[in-house]
mmCIF file of C-alpha atoms in Angstrom:
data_model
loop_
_atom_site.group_PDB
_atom_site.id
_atom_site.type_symbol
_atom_site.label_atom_id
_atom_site.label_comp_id
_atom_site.label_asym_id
_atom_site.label_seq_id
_atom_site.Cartn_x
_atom_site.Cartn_y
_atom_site.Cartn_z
ATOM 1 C CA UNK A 29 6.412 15.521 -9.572
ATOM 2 C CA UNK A 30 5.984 11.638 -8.497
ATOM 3 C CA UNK A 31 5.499 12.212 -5.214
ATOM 4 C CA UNK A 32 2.861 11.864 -2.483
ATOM 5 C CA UNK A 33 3.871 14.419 0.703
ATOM 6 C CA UNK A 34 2.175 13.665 4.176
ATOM 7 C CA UNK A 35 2.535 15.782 7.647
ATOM 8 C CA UNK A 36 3.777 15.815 10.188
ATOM 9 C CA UNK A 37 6.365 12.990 9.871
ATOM 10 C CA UNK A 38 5.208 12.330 13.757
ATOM 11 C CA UNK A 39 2.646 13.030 15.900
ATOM 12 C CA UNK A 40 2.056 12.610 19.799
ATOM 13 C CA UNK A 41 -1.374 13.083 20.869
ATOM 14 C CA UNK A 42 -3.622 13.099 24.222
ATOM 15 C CA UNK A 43 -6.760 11.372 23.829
ATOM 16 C CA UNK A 44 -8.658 14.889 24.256
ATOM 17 C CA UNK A 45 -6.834 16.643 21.533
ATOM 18 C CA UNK A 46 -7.631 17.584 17.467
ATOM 19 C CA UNK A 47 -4.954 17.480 15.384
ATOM 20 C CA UNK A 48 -5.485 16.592 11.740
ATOM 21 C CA UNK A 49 -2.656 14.904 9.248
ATOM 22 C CA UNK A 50 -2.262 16.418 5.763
ATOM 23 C CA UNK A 51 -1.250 14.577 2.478
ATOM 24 C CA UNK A 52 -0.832 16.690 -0.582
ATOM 25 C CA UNK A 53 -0.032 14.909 -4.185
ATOM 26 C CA UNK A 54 0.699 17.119 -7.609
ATOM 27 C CA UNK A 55 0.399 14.017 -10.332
ATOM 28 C CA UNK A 56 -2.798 14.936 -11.616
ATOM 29 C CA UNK A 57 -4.225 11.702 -9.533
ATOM 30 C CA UNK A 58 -8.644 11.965 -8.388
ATOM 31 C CA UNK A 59 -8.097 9.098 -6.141
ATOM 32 C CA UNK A 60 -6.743 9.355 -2.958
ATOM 33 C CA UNK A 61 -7.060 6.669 -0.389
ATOM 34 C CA UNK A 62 -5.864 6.502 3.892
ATOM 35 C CA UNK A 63 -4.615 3.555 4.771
ATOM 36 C CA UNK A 64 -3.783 2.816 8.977
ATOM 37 C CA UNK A 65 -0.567 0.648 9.282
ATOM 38 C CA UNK A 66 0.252 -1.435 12.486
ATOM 39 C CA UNK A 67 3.409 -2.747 13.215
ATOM 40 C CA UNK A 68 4.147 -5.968 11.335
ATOM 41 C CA UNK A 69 0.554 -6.154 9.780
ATOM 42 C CA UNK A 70 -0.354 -4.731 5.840
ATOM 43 C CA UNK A 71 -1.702 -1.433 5.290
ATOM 44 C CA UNK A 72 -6.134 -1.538 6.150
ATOM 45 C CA UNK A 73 -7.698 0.812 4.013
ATOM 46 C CA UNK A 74 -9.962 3.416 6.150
ATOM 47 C CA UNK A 75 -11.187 5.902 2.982
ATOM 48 C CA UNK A 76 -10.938 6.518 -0.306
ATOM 49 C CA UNK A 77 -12.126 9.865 -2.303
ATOM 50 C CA UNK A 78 -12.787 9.718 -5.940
ATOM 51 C CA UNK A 79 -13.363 12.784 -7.806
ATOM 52 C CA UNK A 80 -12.867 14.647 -4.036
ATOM 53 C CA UNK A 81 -16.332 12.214 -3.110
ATOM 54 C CA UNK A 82 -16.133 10.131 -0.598
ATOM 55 C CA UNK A 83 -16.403 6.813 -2.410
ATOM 56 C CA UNK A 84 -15.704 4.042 0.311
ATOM 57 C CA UNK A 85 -15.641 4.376 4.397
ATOM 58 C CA UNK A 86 -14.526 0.860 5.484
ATOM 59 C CA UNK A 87 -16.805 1.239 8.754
ATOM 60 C CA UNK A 88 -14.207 3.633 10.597
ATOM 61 C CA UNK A 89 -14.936 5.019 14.098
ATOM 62 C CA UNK A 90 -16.208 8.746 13.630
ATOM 63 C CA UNK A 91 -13.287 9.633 15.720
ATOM 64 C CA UNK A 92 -11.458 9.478 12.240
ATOM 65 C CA UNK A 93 -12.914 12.567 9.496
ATOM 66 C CA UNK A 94 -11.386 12.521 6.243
ATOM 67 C CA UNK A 95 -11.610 15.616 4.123
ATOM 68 C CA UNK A 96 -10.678 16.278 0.002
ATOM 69 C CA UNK A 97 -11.057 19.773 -0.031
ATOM 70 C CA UNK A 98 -9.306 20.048 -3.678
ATOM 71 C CA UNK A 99 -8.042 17.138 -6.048
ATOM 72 C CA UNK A 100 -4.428 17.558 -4.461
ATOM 73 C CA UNK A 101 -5.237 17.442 -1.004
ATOM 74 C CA UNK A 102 -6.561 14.854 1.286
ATOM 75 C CA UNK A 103 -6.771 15.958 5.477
ATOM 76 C CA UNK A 104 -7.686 13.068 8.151
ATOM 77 C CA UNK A 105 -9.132 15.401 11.418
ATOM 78 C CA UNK A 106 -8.454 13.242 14.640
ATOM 79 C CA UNK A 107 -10.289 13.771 17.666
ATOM 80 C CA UNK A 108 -10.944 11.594 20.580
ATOM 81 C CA UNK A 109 -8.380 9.022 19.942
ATOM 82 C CA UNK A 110 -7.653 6.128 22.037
ATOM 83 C CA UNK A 111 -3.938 4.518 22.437
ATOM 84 C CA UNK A 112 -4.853 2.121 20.037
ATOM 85 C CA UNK A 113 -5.175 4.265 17.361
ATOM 86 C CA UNK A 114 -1.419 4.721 17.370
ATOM 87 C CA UNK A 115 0.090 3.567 14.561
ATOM 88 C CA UNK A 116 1.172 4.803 10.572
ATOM 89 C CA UNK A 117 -1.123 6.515 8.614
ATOM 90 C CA UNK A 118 -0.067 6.369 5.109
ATOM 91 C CA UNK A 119 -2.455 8.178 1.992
ATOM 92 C CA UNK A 120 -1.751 7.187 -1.195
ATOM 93 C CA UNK A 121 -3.382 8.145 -4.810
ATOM 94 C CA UNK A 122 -4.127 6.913 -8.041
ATOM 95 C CA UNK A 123 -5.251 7.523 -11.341
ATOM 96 C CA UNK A 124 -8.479 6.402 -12.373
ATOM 97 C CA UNK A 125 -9.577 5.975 -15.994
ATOM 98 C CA UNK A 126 -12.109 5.512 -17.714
ATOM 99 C CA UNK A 127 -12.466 1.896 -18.847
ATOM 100 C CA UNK A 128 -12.493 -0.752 -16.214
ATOM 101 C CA UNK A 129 -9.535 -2.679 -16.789
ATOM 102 C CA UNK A 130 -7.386 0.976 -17.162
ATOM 103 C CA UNK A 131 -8.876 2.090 -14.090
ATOM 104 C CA UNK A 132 -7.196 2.758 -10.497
ATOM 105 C CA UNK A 133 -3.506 1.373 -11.673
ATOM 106 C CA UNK A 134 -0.964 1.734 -8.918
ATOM 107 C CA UNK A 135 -1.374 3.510 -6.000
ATOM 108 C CA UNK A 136 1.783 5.911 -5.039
ATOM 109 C CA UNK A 137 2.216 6.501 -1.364
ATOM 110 C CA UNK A 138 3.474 8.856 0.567
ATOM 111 C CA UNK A 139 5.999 8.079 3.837
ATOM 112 C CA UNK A 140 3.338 8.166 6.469
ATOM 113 C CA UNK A 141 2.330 9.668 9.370
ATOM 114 C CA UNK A 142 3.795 7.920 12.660
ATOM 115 C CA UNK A 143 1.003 8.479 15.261
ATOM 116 C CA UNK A 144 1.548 8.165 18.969
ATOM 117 C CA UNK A 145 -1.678 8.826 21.174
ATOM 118 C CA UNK A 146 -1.110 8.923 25.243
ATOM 119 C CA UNK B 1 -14.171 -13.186 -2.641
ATOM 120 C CA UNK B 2 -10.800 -12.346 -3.802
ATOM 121 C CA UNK B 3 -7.392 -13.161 -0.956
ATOM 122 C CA UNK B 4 -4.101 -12.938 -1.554
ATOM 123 C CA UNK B 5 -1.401 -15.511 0.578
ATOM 124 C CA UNK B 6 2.054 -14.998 1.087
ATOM 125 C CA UNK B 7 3.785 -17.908 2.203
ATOM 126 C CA UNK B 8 6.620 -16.975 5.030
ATOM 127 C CA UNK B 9 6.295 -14.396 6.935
ATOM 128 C CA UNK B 10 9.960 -13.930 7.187
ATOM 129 C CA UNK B 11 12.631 -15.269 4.894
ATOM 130 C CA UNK B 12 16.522 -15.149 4.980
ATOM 131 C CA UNK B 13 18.723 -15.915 2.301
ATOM 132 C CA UNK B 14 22.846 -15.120 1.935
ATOM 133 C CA UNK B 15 24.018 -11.866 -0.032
ATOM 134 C CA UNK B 16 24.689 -13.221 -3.561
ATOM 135 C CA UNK B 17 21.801 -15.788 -3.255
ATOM 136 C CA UNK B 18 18.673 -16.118 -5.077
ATOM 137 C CA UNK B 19 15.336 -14.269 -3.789
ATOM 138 C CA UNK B 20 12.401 -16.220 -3.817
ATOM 139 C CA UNK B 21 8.882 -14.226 -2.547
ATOM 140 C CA UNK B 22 5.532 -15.888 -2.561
ATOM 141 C CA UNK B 23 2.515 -15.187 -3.387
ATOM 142 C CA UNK B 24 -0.709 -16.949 -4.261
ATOM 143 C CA UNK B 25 -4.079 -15.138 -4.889
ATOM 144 C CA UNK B 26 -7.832 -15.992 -5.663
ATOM 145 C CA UNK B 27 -10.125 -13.973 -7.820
ATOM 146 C CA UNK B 28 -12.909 -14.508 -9.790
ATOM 147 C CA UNK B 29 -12.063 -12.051 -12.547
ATOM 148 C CA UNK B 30 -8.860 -11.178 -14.230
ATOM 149 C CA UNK B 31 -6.799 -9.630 -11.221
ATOM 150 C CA UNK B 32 -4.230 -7.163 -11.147
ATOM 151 C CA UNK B 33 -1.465 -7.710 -9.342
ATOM 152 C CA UNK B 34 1.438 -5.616 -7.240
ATOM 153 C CA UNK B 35 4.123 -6.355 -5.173
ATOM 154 C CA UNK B 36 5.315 -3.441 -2.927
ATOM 155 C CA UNK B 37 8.462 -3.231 -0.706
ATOM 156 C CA UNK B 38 8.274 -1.140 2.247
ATOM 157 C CA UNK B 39 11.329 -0.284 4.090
ATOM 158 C CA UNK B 40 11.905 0.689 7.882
ATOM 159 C CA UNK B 41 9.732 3.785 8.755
ATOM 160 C CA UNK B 42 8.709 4.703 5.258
ATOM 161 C CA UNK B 43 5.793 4.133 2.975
ATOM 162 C CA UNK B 44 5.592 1.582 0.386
ATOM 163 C CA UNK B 45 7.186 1.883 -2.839
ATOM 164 C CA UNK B 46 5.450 -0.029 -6.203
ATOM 165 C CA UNK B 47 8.744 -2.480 -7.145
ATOM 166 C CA UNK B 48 6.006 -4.050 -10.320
ATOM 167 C CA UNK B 49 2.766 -4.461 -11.372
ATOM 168 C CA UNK B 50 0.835 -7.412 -14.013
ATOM 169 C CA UNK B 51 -2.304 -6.148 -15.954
ATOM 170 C CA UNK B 52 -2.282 -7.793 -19.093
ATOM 171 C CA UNK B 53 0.148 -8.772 -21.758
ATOM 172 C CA UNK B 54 3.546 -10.543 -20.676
ATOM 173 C CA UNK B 55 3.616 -12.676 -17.557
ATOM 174 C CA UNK B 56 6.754 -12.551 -16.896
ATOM 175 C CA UNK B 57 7.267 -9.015 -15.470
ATOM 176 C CA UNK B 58 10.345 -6.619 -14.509
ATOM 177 C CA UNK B 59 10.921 -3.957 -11.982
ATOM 178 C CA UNK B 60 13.177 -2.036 -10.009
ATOM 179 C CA UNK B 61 15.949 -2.870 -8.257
ATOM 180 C CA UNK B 62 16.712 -5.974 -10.699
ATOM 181 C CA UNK B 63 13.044 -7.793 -9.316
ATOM 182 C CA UNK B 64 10.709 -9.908 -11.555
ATOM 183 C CA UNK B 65 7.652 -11.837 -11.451
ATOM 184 C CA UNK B 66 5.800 -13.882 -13.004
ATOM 185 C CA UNK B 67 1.858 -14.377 -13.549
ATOM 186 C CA UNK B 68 0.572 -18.078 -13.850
ATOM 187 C CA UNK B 69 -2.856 -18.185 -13.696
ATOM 188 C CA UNK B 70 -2.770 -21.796 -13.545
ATOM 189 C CA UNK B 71 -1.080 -21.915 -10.199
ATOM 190 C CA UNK B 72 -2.786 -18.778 -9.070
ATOM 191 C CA UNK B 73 0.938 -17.265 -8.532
ATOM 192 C CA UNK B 74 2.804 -14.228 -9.337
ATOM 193 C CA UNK B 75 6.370 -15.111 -7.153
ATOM 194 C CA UNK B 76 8.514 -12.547 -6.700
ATOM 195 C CA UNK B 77 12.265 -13.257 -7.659
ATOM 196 C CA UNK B 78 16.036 -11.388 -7.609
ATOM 197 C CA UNK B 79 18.705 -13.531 -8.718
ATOM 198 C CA UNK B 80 21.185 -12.145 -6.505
ATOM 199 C CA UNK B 81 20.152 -10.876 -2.956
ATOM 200 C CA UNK B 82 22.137 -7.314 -2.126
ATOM 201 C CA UNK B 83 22.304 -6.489 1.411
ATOM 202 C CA UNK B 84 19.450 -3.000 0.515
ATOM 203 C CA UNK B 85 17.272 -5.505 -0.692
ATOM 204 C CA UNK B 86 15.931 -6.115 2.892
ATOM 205 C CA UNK B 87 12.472 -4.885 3.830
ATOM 206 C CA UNK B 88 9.239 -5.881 4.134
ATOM 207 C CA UNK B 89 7.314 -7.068 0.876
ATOM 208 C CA UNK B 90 3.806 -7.224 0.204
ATOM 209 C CA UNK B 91 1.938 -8.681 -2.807
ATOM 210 C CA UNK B 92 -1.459 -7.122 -3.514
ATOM 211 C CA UNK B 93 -4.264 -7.985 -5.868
ATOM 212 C CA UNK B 94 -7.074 -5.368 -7.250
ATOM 213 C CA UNK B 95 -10.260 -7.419 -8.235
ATOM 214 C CA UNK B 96 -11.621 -6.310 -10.983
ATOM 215 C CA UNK B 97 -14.858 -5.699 -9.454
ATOM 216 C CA UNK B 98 -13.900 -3.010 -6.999
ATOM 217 C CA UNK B 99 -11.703 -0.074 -9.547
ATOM 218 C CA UNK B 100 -10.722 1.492 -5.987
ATOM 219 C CA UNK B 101 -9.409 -0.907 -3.632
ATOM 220 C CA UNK B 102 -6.403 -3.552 -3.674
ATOM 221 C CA UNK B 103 -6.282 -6.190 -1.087
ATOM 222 C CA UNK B 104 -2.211 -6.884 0.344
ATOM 223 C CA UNK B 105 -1.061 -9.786 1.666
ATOM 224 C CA UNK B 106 0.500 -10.221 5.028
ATOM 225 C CA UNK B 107 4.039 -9.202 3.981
ATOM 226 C CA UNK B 108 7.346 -11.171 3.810
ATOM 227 C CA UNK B 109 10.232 -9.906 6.174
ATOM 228 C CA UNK B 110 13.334 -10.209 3.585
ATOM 229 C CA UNK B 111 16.768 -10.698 5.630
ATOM 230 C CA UNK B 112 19.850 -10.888 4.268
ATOM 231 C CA UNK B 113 22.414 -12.529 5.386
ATOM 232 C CA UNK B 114 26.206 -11.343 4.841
#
């Protein structure tokens, strides 16, 4: 299995709600990363989990809680959202090794997450 | 600190014709480097990757690219443009110095023309 699986496909939101997106990956990989996508732009990297740690936060409003609760799974819980959160969330993972230059080759990502918050 | 520039942001060429996709990065160590295609409403999808070894390098879809560290390059190419060949492309570079995170360029919009 190749393949990195994220729900829901879509998402409309209120800016009082929780909702949480789910990305689920069977390769083996202990790195999983979220990336937020606006339109036209490249993906920004928001978290990555090594080893199910928390290994880099790239200063992202608390509004945003990742969670690894098991090397296949990686959650993002939204609360409190404003509009211009909307946009694709996209995870991706990757396989870290042990030597520097064989570490973290390609990451594989999954479809994304198209998020619309009212 | 290490960039990566892709020069175009949109680029349209005829079916049939030569695909030409650039990128230019800077890094202080030995980088690797990806290029990524991302079509409408889906998530990207690795088209090839440079570590070490050859520099001229082949992926799907009938892409290649090629690494010359004295230009600080890695172009993306196609010979022959096929109408699924447009997308959005991104070229991304991992500095050796951070295992974890690659840095993309700004993407390239690829139309083609019939």
């Amino acid at each position: 299995d190749t393949e990195v699986t994220q729900t829901p496909k879509h998402l409309v939101m209120g800016m009082t709600n929780k909702k949480s997106l789910k990305c689920e990956q069977h390769m083996g990989h202990r790195a999983m990363y979220w990336y937020k996508q606006k339109a036209k732009k490249p993906p920004e990297l928001m978290f990555v989990y090594s080893y199910e740690k928390l290994s880099i936060n790239e200063s992202v409003p608390s509004r945003f809680s990742p969670e690894c609760p098991n090397s296949s799974l990686l959650n993002l819980h939204l609360h409190a959202l404003q509009p211009e959160d909307s946009a694709l969330y996209l995870c991706a993972s990757s396989s870290p090794g042990l030597a520097e230059r064989s570490s973290y080759n390609e990451q594989f990502f999954g479809p994304g997450t198209r998020l619309t918050v009212l | 600190a290490q960039s990566v520039t892709q020069l175009g942001s949109h680029v349209s060429v005829s079916e049939g014709a030569l695909v030409l996709l650039r990128c230019n990065y800077s890094s202080s160590v030995p980088p690797y480097l990806f290029w990524y295609v991302q079509y409408p409403n889906q998530g990207l999808q690795l088209l090839l990757k440079y570590t070490t070894g050859a520099t001229l390098v082949k992926g799907i879809n009938g892409f290649e690219a090629e690494f010359k560290k004295s230009e600080t390059s890695f172009h993306l190419t196609k010979p022959s443009a096929h109408m699924s060949d447009a997308a959005e492309y991104f070229c991304a570079v991992r500095p050796g110095s951070s295992a974890s995170k690659i840095i993309f360029g700004s993407g390239t919009r690829l139309s083609i023309r019939p």
